[in-house]
Amino acid sequence: MSNAASSSSQGAYTTLNRIVIYGLLAIFAVVYLMPLFVMLVTSFKTMDEIQGGNMLALPTNPTVAPWLKAWGGACTDGVCNGGIAGYFWNSIKMVVPAVLISTLLGALNGYVLTKWRFPGHKLVFGMMLFACFIPFQSVLLPMSTLLRYVNFGGQWLEANLGWNFGLPSPTVHLVFVHVVYGLGFTTLFFRNYYEAFPNELVRAAMVDGASFFQIFRRILLPNSLPIFVVTVIYQFTNIWNDFLFASAFSGGGDNSPMTLALNNVVNTTTGVIEYNVNMAAAMIAAIPTLFVYIVAGRYFVRGLMAGAVKG
Amino acid sequence: MAYVTTNTGLAATGVPRRPGFREKLQDALPKIVLAPSFVLILLFVYGFILWTIYLSFSDATSAISNTFAGTRAYEKLWRWTFDPVQNWHTAIVNIGIFAVLYIAVCMALGLFLAILLDQKIRGEGVLRPIYLYPMALSFIVTGVAWKWFLDPGLGLEQTLHHWGWTSFHFDWIKNKDRSIYTVVIAGVWQASGFVMAMFLAGLRGIDSEMLKAAQIDGANAFQQYRRIIIPQLRPIFLSAFIVLAHMAIKSYDLVVALTGGGPGTSSWLPSNFMYEYTFQRAQMAVGSASAVIMLMGISAIIVPYLYSELREKK
Amino acid sequence: QTKEVQILHWWTSGGEAAALKVIKDAMVAQGYSWKEVPVAGGGGDAAMTALKAMVAAGNNPTASQMLGYTVLDFAKQGVMGDLTETAKAEGWDKVVPAPLQKFAVYDGKWVAVPVNLHSVNWLWINKAVLDKIGGTEPKTFDDLIVLLGKAKAAGVVPLALGGQNWQEATMFDSVVLSTGGPDFYKKAFNDLDDDALKSDTMKKSFDNLAKLITYVDPNFAGRDWNLATAMVIKGDALVQVMGDWAKGEFKAAGKTPGTDYLCVRFPGTDGSVVYNTDMFAMFAVPADRQAAEVALAKTVLSKEVQAGFNINKGSVPSRTDVPDTNFDECGKKGIADLQKASAGGTLFGSLAQGYGAPPAIADAYKDVVTKFVHGQIKTSDEAVQELVKAIDDAK
Amino acid sequence: MAFLEINNLKKRYGAVEILKGINLDLEKGGFLVLVGPSGCGKSTLLNTIAGLEDISEGEIRVENNPINGLHPSKRDIAMVFQSYALYPNMTVGGNIAFGMEMRGVPKAERDKAIDQVSKTLQIGHLLNRKPSQLSGGQRQRVAMGRALVRDPKLFLFDEPLSNLDAKLRVDMRVEIKRLHATTGKTIVYVTHDQIEAMTLATKIAVLKDGELQQVGTPAEIYNKPNNLFVADFMGSPAMNLIQAKAAQENGRTVLKILAKSGGGITLPMPASISTEPLAEGREVIFGIRPEAITDQDGADRNSRAIEMVNAVVDVVEPAGADTFVVTHLGGKEVTARMRSDAVVQPGQELPFAFNLDKAVVFDPGTGKRL
Amino acid sequence: MAFLEINNLKKRYGAVEILKGINLDLEKGGFLVLVGPSGCGKSTLLNTIAGLEDISEGEIRVENNPINGLHPSKRDIAMVFQSYALYPNMTVGGNIAFGMEMRGVPKAERDKAIDQVSKTLQIGHLLNRKPSQLSGGQRQRVAMGRALVRDPKLFLFDEPLSNLDAKLRVDMRVEIKRLHATTGKTIVYVTHDQIEAMTLATKIAVLKDGELQQVGTPAEIYNKPNNLFVADFMGSPAMNLIQAKAAQENGRTVLKILAKSGGGITLPMPASISTEPLAEGREVIFGIRPEAITDQDGADRNSRAIEMVNAVVDVVEPAGADTFVVTHLGGKEVTARMRSDAVVQPGQELPFAFNLDKAVVFDPGTGKRL
Ligand SMILES: Nc1ncnc2c1ncn2[C@@H]1O[C@H](COP(=O)(O)OP(=O)(O)OP(=O)(O)O)[C@@H](O)[C@H]1O
Ligand SMILES: Nc1ncnc2c1ncn2[C@@H]1O[C@H](COP(=O)(O)OP(=O)(O)OP(=O)(O)O)[C@@H](O)[C@H]1O
Ligand SMILES: [Mg+2]
Ligand SMILES: [Mg+2]
């Protein structure tokens, strides 16, 4: 019975294999988690412990003070603008509409570019795709110059109609900017997804008498969940984390998104850099995106599989 | 492929039935829907590119200027390209190092992790978000964490000294010849999980019968990957390349947050250069010219890709 | 009428914030509402970018913290307000030192008010460490080197330096002043005289800088200035070369000048003041906000606020007629030095801080210094060449 | 007057002409099957009728009204797709109701219609399932239900059975046939399964490279193919096509089939040939279907033109109901269909009965039937 | 001694038993076809033979050596997959050579082998193309080439033709048949096309839900199905299965088929039934294949048990070579297969000739053949 031996040796071989694989995965997991771990433990330590102690050690007497400070007020001497708490809501107000609008527009564009092609659709798509690659720094000045006229427009409207339609609002500006510069990506994602979406379904709906929008709303949208997940995650992370546009267009102050506040906390240079507060603030700023990735991570890979990667 | 009404047929038959306004509207609807997005892109991307080009030929310093200054800015950049002391030279060399390493290591690591994760791993649901989460963090957060982690006086080095490995030395972030590599490390840490997800999706899409065939053909696991699977991931490599390339080119915040461009000016990237010269140094024309050159560099890589990609597909 | 003032600044750290609060409180006491737009990071870089975008978008703040030539740049764009009438009424042109007025007045109009005056040619010494190693206040550059050598031998970090370009260049300002004397400094760094820049004195200055750098600890790259100050405060390091804003950190740490630490002029620069000043640039605002703007400007330059602000900030008042009663030892010295320098014509703008030349040149200068410090430029000869070239390029 | 008329229809994609002038008509209640190899333009033709593709030239009329410019939803047609194209996000009921919903039919009416259709197709118990929970056959039924419920003037089917397995396909075929018989609807049906074509059609149109090859009843197409393409394309196993020469013998025109090894067989000219006498020595192609070659017992007792030919058996393929016997004639493989219990061995020499009533002759140059 | 022996093979995925104790053997040079409905475990069985899945219980032997634990590449087998599983990144030549390359065969030898195989399969001109540039049939050939070039002991085919269109499928079927005949290799072949199974196999194994239903020659399976499942599954159109009752009449056991409307038909008991007499009134299922029901002319002249039954024609399906006639008997649809030129009209009452030599009888309870 030679096969018994060979099969058992094969078994041993696979067991060894498994150990190596799991080992490697675990090591990488540790490496990837390390910065997060450090941030997390540091954020619960006192400054004394941080200065004296080991970066990786667990806090000996954990304190939530840094978190409270980061959240409620991160500077000393009582002259602060408060922590980043107030800015959380600013970020939400900006992110949610920006993500929704850019995703929806991306979906519509993807729909038109795959299911309602017209001569030149490739050029249009190519141009939208190329737009993903421009360095954003180079649009700051022209964009703000343009927004000046938007502001004027808003003022004029306010003077004449009594309502400015939100035109001079920094939040509106930020939403607008993020929508414009997110369009390339959302369109790309949806186009690739809808490219693989059966034409026959669209045709069936057409024969069934559905209109352009009905087809989109009743047939394509309900079947776009995977790519919606990918796009929303992508856009949400990018917009939430953006600092450049936030610093340029938020007008600063009370309208600033989270990242700006975080930057002020982190770059605040009191005598001692309060690492624990910095880390806590960084964690707070990252919580929504972390949450999104962890909760929707599975759908993310699935969504990528469903077409986004074909690029 | 789309349905487009043509009234030529009707005209030919002479039947007096003209499409009404509603029908015309229906026909134009797709274009109407696409138009706002396209116009936005046209204005705010291509319009602004034109504007940048315009500025690069002006004598703009701290404010926009309409005075034509010829190719002065470009001449400057051209001169600086070959002067190793100049920031522009540093930035160009750095983007070379950074882009190559960042893209290569991200891809290699991403692929490696994806392959490991594809071995019917039990805890995949737990591991995947662990590799993926850095993508969720902003560059500021990444910078803060890594700046600290890599600081010889505070971070890893210090910790290992604590643990008794006193000879351990890792001060790349303080070393002008090494600092750009710390940017690579942080960048890779941040993006490799995303690449991993892309590859994982690709691996999941490979026909299992093909792997059976390869097994019967006598290929071992390594040969299967090298000869059969990885070559088939070509489109994913391309997409990953595009994603990474654009992130590499746009990398700006990471440098600022991690090294502040230093030590000295040793970790500058072109986007830092552009930003600095446009906004801080009152040399807007030079900054714009550098932006134009960056765009040309990007076009040289992306346009052929886009062209082939869009032409192939029917 | 809108009783609101909006101020963009990057004063988010302890002493700075406390100083700003003096202005705020004064404004609030007059019934104005106070709106801040803090944008920290990069010593005002981030704030200036934000400001540019805001101005381009027509969202002018009432005032913005601003440095040196930047005021003139904005003024050139015609976005600044006009405070000339107020200035006349208040007699600012008599009390504000002439070199400062150069940055506050554009085309005959007052467009900004200097909030304070910092001088950068200071040496901050930890007294305890000095006593421990048995050193004395250095009078000459060579004294300094000897002192640093002693500290090194004693196992403390001799020179606390933050390896960021502006810190290095700020220190170099002092080195040049010390090495070449007041006239040389003015020729080289304010008049940008080619011969001076090319001179051997400049080369010697770089050599001296190189000497200083050998006394810096290896981890200095990228360090923030206040961390370097903290090293001196804690006694980890002996001395720091830094502007007088460092005093705010000492103060915040509860240290007293004279007993805990010493503030002395960088050896060889006594009698000269290399200054920078924080300005509040006043923007053109709609008519309904102009009253508030004027009130802000008046408040900032009022004697009480000047005193209160500068005591907290560590700087000295930007008008020469503020009594030094409440200032500490270093403050008193600073006020005295300023009056002397102002009268004697040895009040120089710091090139590193953007008061010697327009930003493009200042940045080119900082580049060369930082590259020299970090070894991207290897020799002093090369440094001189590069400096000339860089300044030339930036003109 | 025809119900559906297609006049000189052309369709171009850019410079490529996909349909090259199609002329077709179909009477009311007819069942037109379009067959042809992959890529020949069947789906394109169907789509132009549905209005899903615009046409480059020509005209389509339904009940004498041109419908060229009409939107698909206005054409009163229903279509069943190869992949069924069921909306995956809706239940079966939702799928069936969608078309009516789009047309604004009130809910009560919709429900009634669904009820009726689901009874006809026996899918009542599936109405609340999603398409992904259905088997292939069930999906096909639902797709049909969606078309039926609309009660349109014209049905279009694009290879509706090709995704089903062999067994199910036969069942569904019978069902479609019955549906046609009971509802009397006019149907255009695309397939490339010839059995489907033969059994379902009242009229078959054979398409190749965008050109009609032949239009006719199934029997016409099968028994009197216009050209070699049609002859070869229709029927499985395919018609045996053998090179032969016309010759005069005893005053009659005969066909001589030459073996490679020399020698050969002489057959009388099939009756199907049009009267025109063939010149002596003219090359022709002799076509005969496998079922017209049998063993002696199996030969059609009603045929008036059975010819016996001896040949050596190459391969025997018992296929359950029949046995296919492969032999050689004139250097070409020839397949004969025998009863399943015919006792045949490879290598054996056997008399084969050729039923010349069923034979046809082609011109090798033009491919046309003579 | 059998070449391939499978003893009590079981395969479980978790708790689900997919193969429930399979016992099979195949002689050298045999052609075993596995048939069965989708999901019955055909592919799984094939994969266990290939070593691509490990087995939960039982044993597989090749030439009397157990191969249970052996790596697939060590088993000296070749496999052709439904999707062909060609490596898209390699040329045709590379695909064919890959297995040899992995085994370290030198280049010169590889080239020779490729040359030879590509000649056999007429794919020589394709060697430098990528799989994506091939048509379905060409891909299938390349997949076969990849298997052939290895010259293994055993070939495994997993539905190799199911992705081809009907016409190509017939051609490739003949080719595989010829290949088997010329090379004499042992083959295990999975399909769910019965025609393929019938024409190719020397032995058919019918699988259902992981259990073997019947193993035998094609003729056995077709003519003497062990149970109702096999009877229904094999053959297209399917065997007519009609409820009937045994009765005694004139001292003989007969079958009575009752019409819905009362009345009915009496048929003598088919000869196929085993001798055991059926109790009076016992319910049975009478099975007869469509080709055993014909018109009078078409009836098999050699049969000894033709019974004539009158019935009304429901549907006539002319299918080119044959005409299927659907009628009703005992409340069930019954399909008869007639010659294509049989003159039959729906509604007509016709005498149908039942060839009882080909009829079988099943127990309705157990489903077993009596
Ligand atoms: N949008 C298009 N642009 C260009 N060519 C097209 C387009 N759609 C189809 N074609 C071409 O038109 C021809 C006919 O296609 P069609 O789908 O009608 O074939 P078919 O007969 O239905 O084939 P099948 O049996 O494979 O379904 C094909 O050669 C195809 O490549
Ligand atoms: N890895 C697996 N885990 C669990 N169940 C499986 C797995 N692979 C196959 N099965 C199940 O085993 C059964 C048999 O599958 P198998 O692929 O052998 O069917 P098949 O007879 O080849 O069907 P088909 O004709 O559709 O190819 C199916 O019910 C399938 O769902
Ligand atoms: Mg088609
Ligand atoms: Mg299978």
Coordinates of N, CA and C in Angstrom, one line a residue, chain D residues 165 167 169-170 173-174 177-178 192 194-195 198-199 222 232-233 235-238 291 296-302 315-322 333 337 339-341 358, chain E residues 165 167 169-170 173-174 177-178 192 194-195 198-199 222 232-233 235-238 291 296-302 315-322 333 337 339-341 358:
Chain D
D165 N -31.1 22.6 -21.3 CA -30.5 21.4 -21.7 C -31.4 20.6 -22.7
K167 N -33.0 18.0 -23.0 CA -34.3 17.4 -22.6 C -35.4 18.5 -22.5
R169 N -35.3 21.4 -23.6 CA -35.5 22.1 -24.8 C -36.7 21.5 -25.6
V170 N -36.7 20.2 -25.6 CA -37.7 19.5 -26.4 C -39.1 19.8 -25.8
R173 N -40.1 23.3 -26.5 CA -40.4 23.4 -27.9 C -41.9 23.0 -28.2
V174 N -42.3 21.9 -27.6 CA -43.7 21.5 -27.8 C -44.6 22.5 -27.2
K177 N -45.0 25.5 -29.4 CA -45.8 25.0 -30.6 C -47.3 25.1 -30.2
R178 N -47.6 24.6 -29.0 CA -48.9 24.6 -28.6 C -49.5 26.0 -28.4
H192 N -30.6 28.7 -33.9 CA -29.8 28.0 -34.8 C -29.8 26.5 -34.6
Q194 N -31.7 23.4 -35.9 CA -32.6 23.1 -37.1 C -33.8 22.4 -36.7
I195 N -33.7 21.5 -35.7 CA -34.9 20.8 -35.3 C -36.0 21.7 -34.9
M198 N -37.4 23.4 -37.9 CA -38.3 22.5 -38.7 C -39.6 22.3 -38.0
T199 N -39.6 22.1 -36.7 CA -40.8 21.7 -36.0 C -41.7 22.9 -35.7
Y222 N -36.2 21.8 -46.4 CA -35.5 20.6 -46.1 C -35.3 19.7 -47.3
D232 N -26.6 22.0 -46.7 CA -25.7 21.6 -45.7 C -26.1 22.1 -44.3
F233 N -26.7 23.3 -44.2 CA -27.0 23.9 -42.9 C -28.1 23.2 -42.2
G235 N -30.6 20.2 -41.2 CA -30.6 18.8 -41.1 C -29.4 18.3 -40.3
S236 N -29.6 17.3 -39.5 CA -28.5 16.8 -38.6 C -28.8 15.3 -38.5
P237 N -27.8 14.5 -38.9 CA -26.6 14.8 -39.5 C -26.9 15.5 -40.9
A238 N -25.9 16.2 -41.3 CA -26.1 17.0 -42.5 C -26.3 16.1 -43.8
E291 N -31.3 10.0 -44.0 CA -32.5 9.1 -43.9 C -33.0 8.6 -45.2
Q296 N -32.0 -2.2 -46.8 CA -33.1 -2.6 -47.7 C -34.4 -2.6 -47.0
D297 N -34.4 -3.2 -45.8 CA -35.7 -3.3 -45.1 C -36.3 -2.0 -44.8
G298 N -35.4 -1.0 -44.4 CA -35.9 0.2 -44.0 C -36.4 1.2 -45.1
A299 N -36.1 0.8 -46.3 CA -36.4 1.7 -47.4 C -37.9 2.1 -47.4
D300 N -38.1 3.3 -47.8 CA -39.5 3.8 -47.9 C -40.3 2.9 -48.9
R301 N -41.4 2.4 -48.4 CA -42.1 1.5 -49.3 C -42.9 2.2 -50.4
N302 N -43.1 3.5 -50.2 CA -43.9 4.3 -51.1 C -43.0 5.0 -52.2
V315 N -18.0 3.3 -40.0 CA -18.2 3.5 -38.6 C -19.7 3.2 -38.4
V316 N -20.0 2.6 -37.3 CA -21.4 2.4 -36.9 C -21.7 3.2 -35.6
E317 N -22.6 4.1 -35.7 CA -23.0 4.9 -34.5 C -24.4 4.6 -34.0
P318 N -24.5 3.7 -33.1 CA -25.9 3.5 -32.6 C -26.3 4.7 -31.8
A319 N -27.5 5.2 -32.1 CA -27.9 6.4 -31.3 C -29.2 6.2 -30.7
G320 N -29.4 5.1 -30.2 CA -30.7 4.8 -29.5 C -31.8 4.6 -30.5
A321 N -32.5 5.6 -30.9 CA -33.6 5.5 -31.8 C -33.2 5.1 -33.2
D322 N -32.0 5.5 -33.6 CA -31.5 5.2 -34.9 C -30.0 4.7 -34.8
E333 N -17.2 11.0 -47.2 CA -17.9 10.2 -46.2 C -19.4 10.4 -46.5
R337 N -28.9 6.6 -42.3 CA -29.6 6.4 -41.1 C -30.4 5.2 -41.1
R339 N -32.5 1.9 -38.9 CA -33.2 1.6 -37.6 C -32.3 1.2 -36.6
S340 N -32.6 1.3 -35.3 CA -31.7 1.1 -34.3 C -31.3 -0.4 -34.2
D341 N -32.2 -1.3 -34.7 CA -31.9 -2.7 -34.6 C -31.3 -3.3 -35.9
K358 N -35.7 11.6 -52.9 CA -35.3 12.6 -52.0 C -34.0 13.3 -52.3
Chain E
D165 N -22.1 24.7 -30.7 CA -23.5 24.7 -31.3 C -23.8 23.3 -31.9
K167 N -24.5 22.0 -34.6 CA -23.9 21.4 -35.8 C -22.5 20.9 -35.5
R169 N -21.2 20.2 -32.7 CA -21.3 19.2 -31.7 C -21.3 17.8 -32.4
V170 N -22.1 17.8 -33.4 CA -22.2 16.5 -34.2 C -20.9 16.2 -34.8
R173 N -18.3 15.1 -32.2 CA -18.7 13.8 -31.7 C -18.1 12.7 -32.5
V174 N -18.3 12.9 -33.8 CA -17.8 11.9 -34.8 C -16.3 11.8 -34.6
K177 N -15.3 10.0 -31.5 CA -15.5 8.5 -31.8 C -14.4 7.9 -32.6
R178 N -14.0 8.6 -33.6 CA -12.9 8.1 -34.5 C -11.6 8.0 -33.7
H192 N -24.5 15.5 -20.5 CA -25.9 15.2 -20.3 C -26.7 15.3 -21.6
Q194 N -28.0 12.9 -24.3 CA -28.1 11.5 -24.4 C -27.6 10.9 -25.8
I195 N -27.8 11.8 -26.8 CA -27.3 11.3 -28.1 C -25.8 11.0 -28.0
M198 N -25.2 7.8 -26.2 CA -25.6 6.6 -26.9 C -24.6 6.4 -28.0
T199 N -24.1 7.4 -28.7 CA -23.3 7.1 -29.9 C -21.8 6.8 -29.5
Y222 N -30.9 1.8 -23.3 CA -31.9 2.4 -24.1 C -33.2 1.5 -24.2
D232 N -37.0 7.5 -18.6 CA -37.4 8.9 -18.9 C -36.2 9.7 -19.4
F233 N -35.1 9.5 -18.7 CA -33.9 10.3 -18.9 C -33.3 10.1 -20.2
G235 N -33.0 9.2 -24.2 CA -33.9 9.2 -25.4 C -34.6 10.5 -25.5
S236 N -34.6 11.0 -26.8 CA -35.3 12.3 -27.0 C -36.0 12.1 -28.4
P237 N -37.2 12.4 -28.4 CA -38.1 12.7 -27.3 C -38.2 11.5 -26.3
A238 N -38.6 11.8 -25.1 CA -38.6 10.8 -24.1 C -39.5 9.6 -24.4
E291 N -40.2 5.9 -31.4 CA -39.9 5.3 -32.6 C -40.6 3.9 -32.7
Q296 N -48.7 2.6 -40.1 CA -48.7 1.2 -40.5 C -47.5 0.9 -41.4
D297 N -47.3 1.8 -42.4 CA -46.3 1.6 -43.4 C -44.9 1.6 -42.7
G298 N -44.7 2.4 -41.7 CA -43.4 2.6 -41.1 C -43.0 1.5 -40.2
A299 N -44.0 0.7 -39.8 CA -43.7 -0.3 -38.8 C -42.6 -1.3 -39.2
D300 N -41.9 -1.7 -38.2 CA -40.7 -2.5 -38.4 C -41.2 -3.9 -39.0
R301 N -40.6 -4.2 -40.1 CA -41.1 -5.4 -40.8 C -40.6 -6.7 -40.1
N302 N -39.6 -6.5 -39.2 CA -39.1 -7.7 -38.6 C -39.7 -8.0 -37.2
V315 N -51.1 16.9 -32.3 CA -50.2 17.8 -32.9 C -49.3 17.1 -33.9
V316 N -49.0 17.7 -35.0 CA -48.0 17.1 -35.9 C -46.8 18.0 -35.9
E317 N -45.7 17.4 -35.6 CA -44.4 18.2 -35.6 C -43.5 17.7 -36.7
P318 N -43.5 18.2 -37.9 CA -42.6 17.7 -38.9 C -41.2 18.2 -38.5
A319 N -40.2 17.3 -38.5 CA -38.9 17.7 -38.0 C -37.9 17.4 -39.1
G320 N -38.2 17.5 -40.3 CA -37.3 17.2 -41.3 C -37.2 15.8 -41.6
A321 N -36.2 15.1 -40.9 CA -36.0 13.7 -41.2 C -37.2 12.9 -40.7
D322 N -37.9 13.3 -39.6 CA -39.0 12.6 -39.1 C -40.2 13.5 -38.9
E333 N -50.2 12.3 -22.9 CA -49.7 12.6 -24.2 C -48.8 11.5 -24.7
R337 N -43.1 8.6 -33.6 CA -42.2 9.1 -34.6 C -42.5 8.5 -36.0
R339 N -42.2 8.7 -40.5 CA -41.3 9.2 -41.5 C -41.7 10.6 -41.9
S340 N -40.8 11.3 -42.5 CA -41.1 12.7 -42.7 C -42.2 12.9 -43.7
D341 N -42.4 11.9 -44.6 CA -43.5 12.1 -45.6 C -44.8 11.4 -45.2
K358 N -40.5 -3.6 -28.3 CA -39.7 -2.5 -27.8 C -40.4 -1.9 -26.5

